[in-house]
Amino acid sequence: VLFRSDNLRIIGMTAAGGYGKTALAVKFKEQLKLTSDWRVLWVSFTQPYPLAQFGRWLAVVGVTDCL
């Protein structure tokens, strides 16, 4: 998927269970709240989602000019 937006950043973290991905993501989100006005969309892929769901999530955080 190509995103054509200067307002969107995607950060992915993958690893086996127990490596601290969730803790790291929480710390990162806390730092963003302190230092910027970014909005954070947190998605866990423990289950499959239909592609349309991604568009709805992006709309919730205010991204309307991508793809």
Short mmCIF file of N, CA, C and O in Angstrom, two decimals:
data_model
loop_
_atom_site.label_atom_id
_atom_site.label_comp_id
_atom_site.label_asym_id
_atom_site.label_seq_id
_atom_site.Cartn_x
_atom_site.Cartn_y
_atom_site.Cartn_z
N VAL A 1 0.86 -1.18 0.00
CA VAL A 1 0.00 0.00 0.00
C VAL A 1 0.90 1.23 0.00
O VAL A 1 1.82 1.34 0.80
N LEU A 2 0.62 2.14 -0.87
CA LEU A 2 1.36 3.40 -0.93
C LEU A 2 0.56 4.49 -0.24
O LEU A 2 -0.60 4.69 -0.55
N PHE A 3 1.18 5.17 0.68
CA PHE A 3 0.53 6.29 1.35
C PHE A 3 1.14 7.57 0.85
O PHE A 3 2.35 7.74 0.91
N ARG A 4 0.31 8.45 0.37
CA ARG A 4 0.78 9.74 -0.15
C ARG A 4 0.35 10.84 0.78
O ARG A 4 -0.56 11.60 0.49
N SER A 5 0.95 10.90 1.92
CA SER A 5 0.57 11.90 2.90
C SER A 5 1.77 12.26 3.76
O SER A 5 2.48 11.37 4.25
N ASP A 6 2.00 13.54 3.94
CA ASP A 6 3.04 13.98 4.86
C ASP A 6 2.56 13.90 6.30
O ASP A 6 3.33 14.11 7.22
N ASN A 7 1.26 13.63 6.48
CA ASN A 7 0.67 13.63 7.81
C ASN A 7 0.57 12.24 8.42
O ASN A 7 -0.04 12.07 9.45
N LEU A 8 1.15 11.25 7.78
CA LEU A 8 0.99 9.87 8.22
C LEU A 8 2.35 9.20 8.37
O LEU A 8 3.17 9.25 7.45
N ARG A 9 2.57 8.61 9.51
CA ARG A 9 3.77 7.81 9.74
C ARG A 9 3.33 6.46 10.27
O ARG A 9 2.49 6.38 11.15
N ILE A 10 3.90 5.43 9.73
CA ILE A 10 3.58 4.08 10.17
C ILE A 10 4.82 3.46 10.79
O ILE A 10 5.89 3.47 10.18
N ILE A 11 4.67 2.98 12.00
CA ILE A 11 5.76 2.32 12.69
C ILE A 11 5.27 0.92 13.06
O ILE A 11 4.27 0.78 13.74
N GLY A 12 5.97 -0.07 12.61
CA GLY A 12 5.60 -1.44 12.91
C GLY A 12 6.63 -2.10 13.81
O GLY A 12 7.82 -1.82 13.71
N MET A 13 6.16 -2.95 14.70
CA MET A 13 7.06 -3.70 15.57
C MET A 13 6.65 -5.16 15.52
O MET A 13 5.47 -5.47 15.72
N THR A 14 7.60 -6.01 15.24
CA THR A 14 7.32 -7.44 15.24
C THR A 14 8.42 -8.17 16.00
O THR A 14 9.58 -7.80 15.93
N ALA A 15 8.02 -9.17 16.73
CA ALA A 15 8.94 -10.05 17.45
C ALA A 15 8.10 -11.12 18.12
O ALA A 15 6.88 -10.99 18.24
N ALA A 16 8.75 -12.14 18.56
CA ALA A 16 8.06 -13.18 19.32
C ALA A 16 7.55 -12.60 20.64
O ALA A 16 7.99 -11.54 21.08
N GLY A 17 6.62 -13.29 21.24
CA GLY A 17 6.06 -12.84 22.51
C GLY A 17 7.11 -12.73 23.60
O GLY A 17 8.06 -13.51 23.65
N GLY A 18 6.94 -11.74 24.47
CA GLY A 18 7.82 -11.61 25.62
C GLY A 18 9.02 -10.69 25.44
O GLY A 18 9.84 -10.55 26.35
N TYR A 19 9.13 -10.03 24.30
CA TYR A 19 10.28 -9.14 24.06
C TYR A 19 10.02 -7.69 24.44
O TYR A 19 10.91 -6.86 24.30
N GLY A 20 8.82 -7.35 24.87
CA GLY A 20 8.55 -6.00 25.34
C GLY A 20 8.02 -5.04 24.27
O GLY A 20 8.16 -3.82 24.41
N LYS A 21 7.41 -5.57 23.22
CA LYS A 21 6.87 -4.70 22.15
C LYS A 21 5.81 -3.75 22.69
O LYS A 21 5.83 -2.56 22.40
N THR A 22 4.90 -4.27 23.49
CA THR A 22 3.83 -3.44 24.03
C THR A 22 4.38 -2.37 24.95
O THR A 22 3.99 -1.19 24.86
N ALA A 23 5.31 -2.73 25.83
CA ALA A 23 5.91 -1.75 26.73
C ALA A 23 6.62 -0.65 25.95
O ALA A 23 6.52 0.54 26.28
N LEU A 24 7.34 -1.03 24.91
CA LEU A 24 8.03 -0.05 24.08
C LEU A 24 7.05 0.88 23.37
O LEU A 24 7.23 2.09 23.33
N ALA A 25 5.97 0.31 22.85
CA ALA A 25 4.96 1.12 22.17
C ALA A 25 4.29 2.10 23.13
O ALA A 25 4.03 3.25 22.78
N VAL A 26 4.03 1.67 24.34
CA VAL A 26 3.41 2.55 25.34
C VAL A 26 4.36 3.71 25.67
O VAL A 26 3.94 4.87 25.73
N LYS A 27 5.63 3.42 25.87
CA LYS A 27 6.61 4.48 26.16
C LYS A 27 6.71 5.46 25.00
O LYS A 27 6.79 6.68 25.20
N PHE A 28 6.73 4.94 23.78
CA PHE A 28 6.81 5.79 22.60
C PHE A 28 5.59 6.71 22.51
O PHE A 28 5.71 7.90 22.27
N LYS A 29 4.41 6.15 22.75
CA LYS A 29 3.18 6.95 22.72
C LYS A 29 3.21 8.04 23.80
O LYS A 29 2.82 9.18 23.54
N GLU A 30 3.69 7.70 24.99
CA GLU A 30 3.79 8.70 26.06
C GLU A 30 4.72 9.84 25.67
O GLU A 30 4.44 11.00 25.93
N GLN A 31 5.85 9.51 25.03
CA GLN A 31 6.79 10.54 24.59
C GLN A 31 6.17 11.43 23.52
O GLN A 31 6.38 12.65 23.52
N LEU A 32 5.42 10.84 22.61
CA LEU A 32 4.77 11.64 21.58
C LEU A 32 3.78 12.62 22.18
O LEU A 32 3.68 13.76 21.74
N LYS A 33 3.03 12.18 23.19
CA LYS A 33 2.07 13.06 23.84
C LYS A 33 2.76 14.25 24.49
O LYS A 33 2.22 15.36 24.51
N LEU A 34 3.96 14.04 25.02
CA LEU A 34 4.69 15.11 25.70
C LEU A 34 5.35 16.08 24.75
O LEU A 34 5.54 17.25 25.07
N THR A 35 5.76 15.60 23.59
CA THR A 35 6.60 16.42 22.72
C THR A 35 5.95 16.85 21.41
O THR A 35 6.57 17.56 20.64
N SER A 36 4.73 16.41 21.14
CA SER A 36 4.12 16.75 19.85
C SER A 36 2.61 16.71 19.96
O SER A 36 2.04 16.31 20.97
N ASP A 37 1.96 17.10 18.88
CA ASP A 37 0.51 17.02 18.83
C ASP A 37 0.05 15.86 17.96
O ASP A 37 -1.05 15.85 17.44
N TRP A 38 0.89 14.87 17.80
CA TRP A 38 0.54 13.70 16.99
C TRP A 38 -0.59 12.92 17.65
O TRP A 38 -0.71 12.86 18.85
N ARG A 39 -1.40 12.32 16.80
CA ARG A 39 -2.40 11.38 17.28
C ARG A 39 -1.91 9.98 16.97
O ARG A 39 -1.27 9.74 15.96
N VAL A 40 -2.19 9.06 17.86
CA VAL A 40 -1.67 7.70 17.73
C VAL A 40 -2.81 6.72 17.51
O VAL A 40 -3.81 6.75 18.22
N LEU A 41 -2.65 5.89 16.52
CA LEU A 41 -3.59 4.80 16.25
C LEU A 41 -2.85 3.51 16.56
O LEU A 41 -1.83 3.20 15.94
N TRP A 42 -3.34 2.76 17.50
CA TRP A 42 -2.68 1.54 17.95
C TRP A 42 -3.49 0.36 17.43
O TRP A 42 -4.66 0.21 17.75
N VAL A 43 -2.87 -0.48 16.64
CA VAL A 43 -3.56 -1.63 16.06
C VAL A 43 -2.78 -2.89 16.38
O VAL A 43 -1.58 -2.96 16.15
N SER A 44 -3.48 -3.86 16.93
CA SER A 44 -2.89 -5.17 17.18
C SER A 44 -3.38 -6.13 16.11
O SER A 44 -4.57 -6.17 15.81
N PHE A 45 -2.47 -6.86 15.53
CA PHE A 45 -2.84 -7.77 14.45
C PHE A 45 -2.91 -9.22 14.92
O PHE A 45 -2.45 -10.13 14.26
N THR A 46 -3.51 -9.42 16.07
CA THR A 46 -3.70 -10.78 16.55
C THR A 46 -4.85 -11.46 15.83
O THR A 46 -5.02 -12.66 15.95
N GLN A 47 -5.63 -10.67 15.10
CA GLN A 47 -6.70 -11.23 14.28
C GLN A 47 -6.69 -10.51 12.93
O GLN A 47 -6.23 -9.38 12.83
N PRO A 48 -7.17 -11.16 11.88
CA PRO A 48 -7.19 -10.50 10.57
C PRO A 48 -8.29 -9.43 10.51
O PRO A 48 -9.35 -9.59 11.11
N TYR A 49 -8.03 -8.36 9.78
CA TYR A 49 -9.01 -7.28 9.60
C TYR A 49 -9.26 -7.09 8.11
O TYR A 49 -8.33 -7.18 7.31
N PRO A 50 -10.50 -6.76 7.72
CA PRO A 50 -10.74 -6.42 6.32
C PRO A 50 -10.04 -5.11 5.96
O PRO A 50 -9.86 -4.23 6.81
N LEU A 51 -9.63 -4.98 4.72
CA LEU A 51 -8.90 -3.79 4.28
C LEU A 51 -9.68 -2.50 4.56
O LEU A 51 -9.09 -1.49 4.94
N ALA A 52 -10.98 -2.52 4.43
CA ALA A 52 -11.79 -1.32 4.67
C ALA A 52 -11.64 -0.82 6.10
O ALA A 52 -11.80 0.38 6.36
N GLN A 53 -11.33 -1.69 7.03
CA GLN A 53 -11.17 -1.28 8.42
C GLN A 53 -10.03 -0.28 8.57
O GLN A 53 -10.11 0.65 9.36
N PHE A 54 -8.97 -0.45 7.80
CA PHE A 54 -7.84 0.48 7.89
C PHE A 54 -8.27 1.90 7.52
O PHE A 54 -7.85 2.87 8.15
N GLY A 55 -9.08 2.03 6.49
CA GLY A 55 -9.58 3.35 6.10
C GLY A 55 -10.40 3.99 7.21
O GLY A 55 -10.28 5.18 7.47
N ARG A 56 -11.21 3.20 7.88
CA ARG A 56 -12.01 3.73 8.98
C ARG A 56 -11.12 4.18 10.14
O ARG A 56 -11.35 5.23 10.74
N TRP A 57 -10.08 3.40 10.44
CA TRP A 57 -9.17 3.78 11.51
C TRP A 57 -8.44 5.07 11.16
O TRP A 57 -8.29 5.97 12.00
N LEU A 58 -7.97 5.19 9.93
CA LEU A 58 -7.27 6.41 9.52
C LEU A 58 -8.19 7.62 9.58
O LEU A 58 -7.77 8.71 9.98
N ALA A 59 -9.45 7.45 9.20
CA ALA A 59 -10.40 8.56 9.27
C ALA A 59 -10.61 9.00 10.72
O ALA A 59 -10.74 10.20 10.99
N VAL A 60 -10.61 8.07 11.65
CA VAL A 60 -10.80 8.40 13.06
C VAL A 60 -9.69 9.32 13.56
O VAL A 60 -9.94 10.24 14.33
N VAL A 61 -8.46 9.10 13.11
CA VAL A 61 -7.37 9.94 13.56
C VAL A 61 -7.15 11.15 12.66
O VAL A 61 -6.21 11.91 12.84
N GLY A 62 -8.03 11.33 11.69
CA GLY A 62 -7.99 12.54 10.88
C GLY A 62 -7.20 12.46 9.59
O GLY A 62 -6.98 13.48 8.95
N VAL A 63 -6.75 11.28 9.18
CA VAL A 63 -6.02 11.16 7.93
C VAL A 63 -7.04 10.91 6.83
O VAL A 63 -7.73 9.89 6.82
N THR A 64 -7.13 11.84 5.90
CA THR A 64 -8.11 11.71 4.81
C THR A 64 -7.47 11.80 3.43
O THR A 64 -8.14 11.59 2.43
N ASP A 65 -6.17 12.10 3.37
CA ASP A 65 -5.53 12.35 2.08
C ASP A 65 -4.45 11.33 1.75
O ASP A 65 -3.39 11.67 1.27
N CYS A 66 -4.71 10.07 2.00
CA CYS A 66 -3.72 9.05 1.68
C CYS A 66 -4.28 8.10 0.63
O CYS A 66 -5.47 8.06 0.37
N LEU A 67 -3.41 7.31 0.08
CA LEU A 67 -3.67 6.34 -1.00
C LEU A 67 -3.70 6.96 -2.33
O LEU A 67 -3.86 7.96 -2.74
#
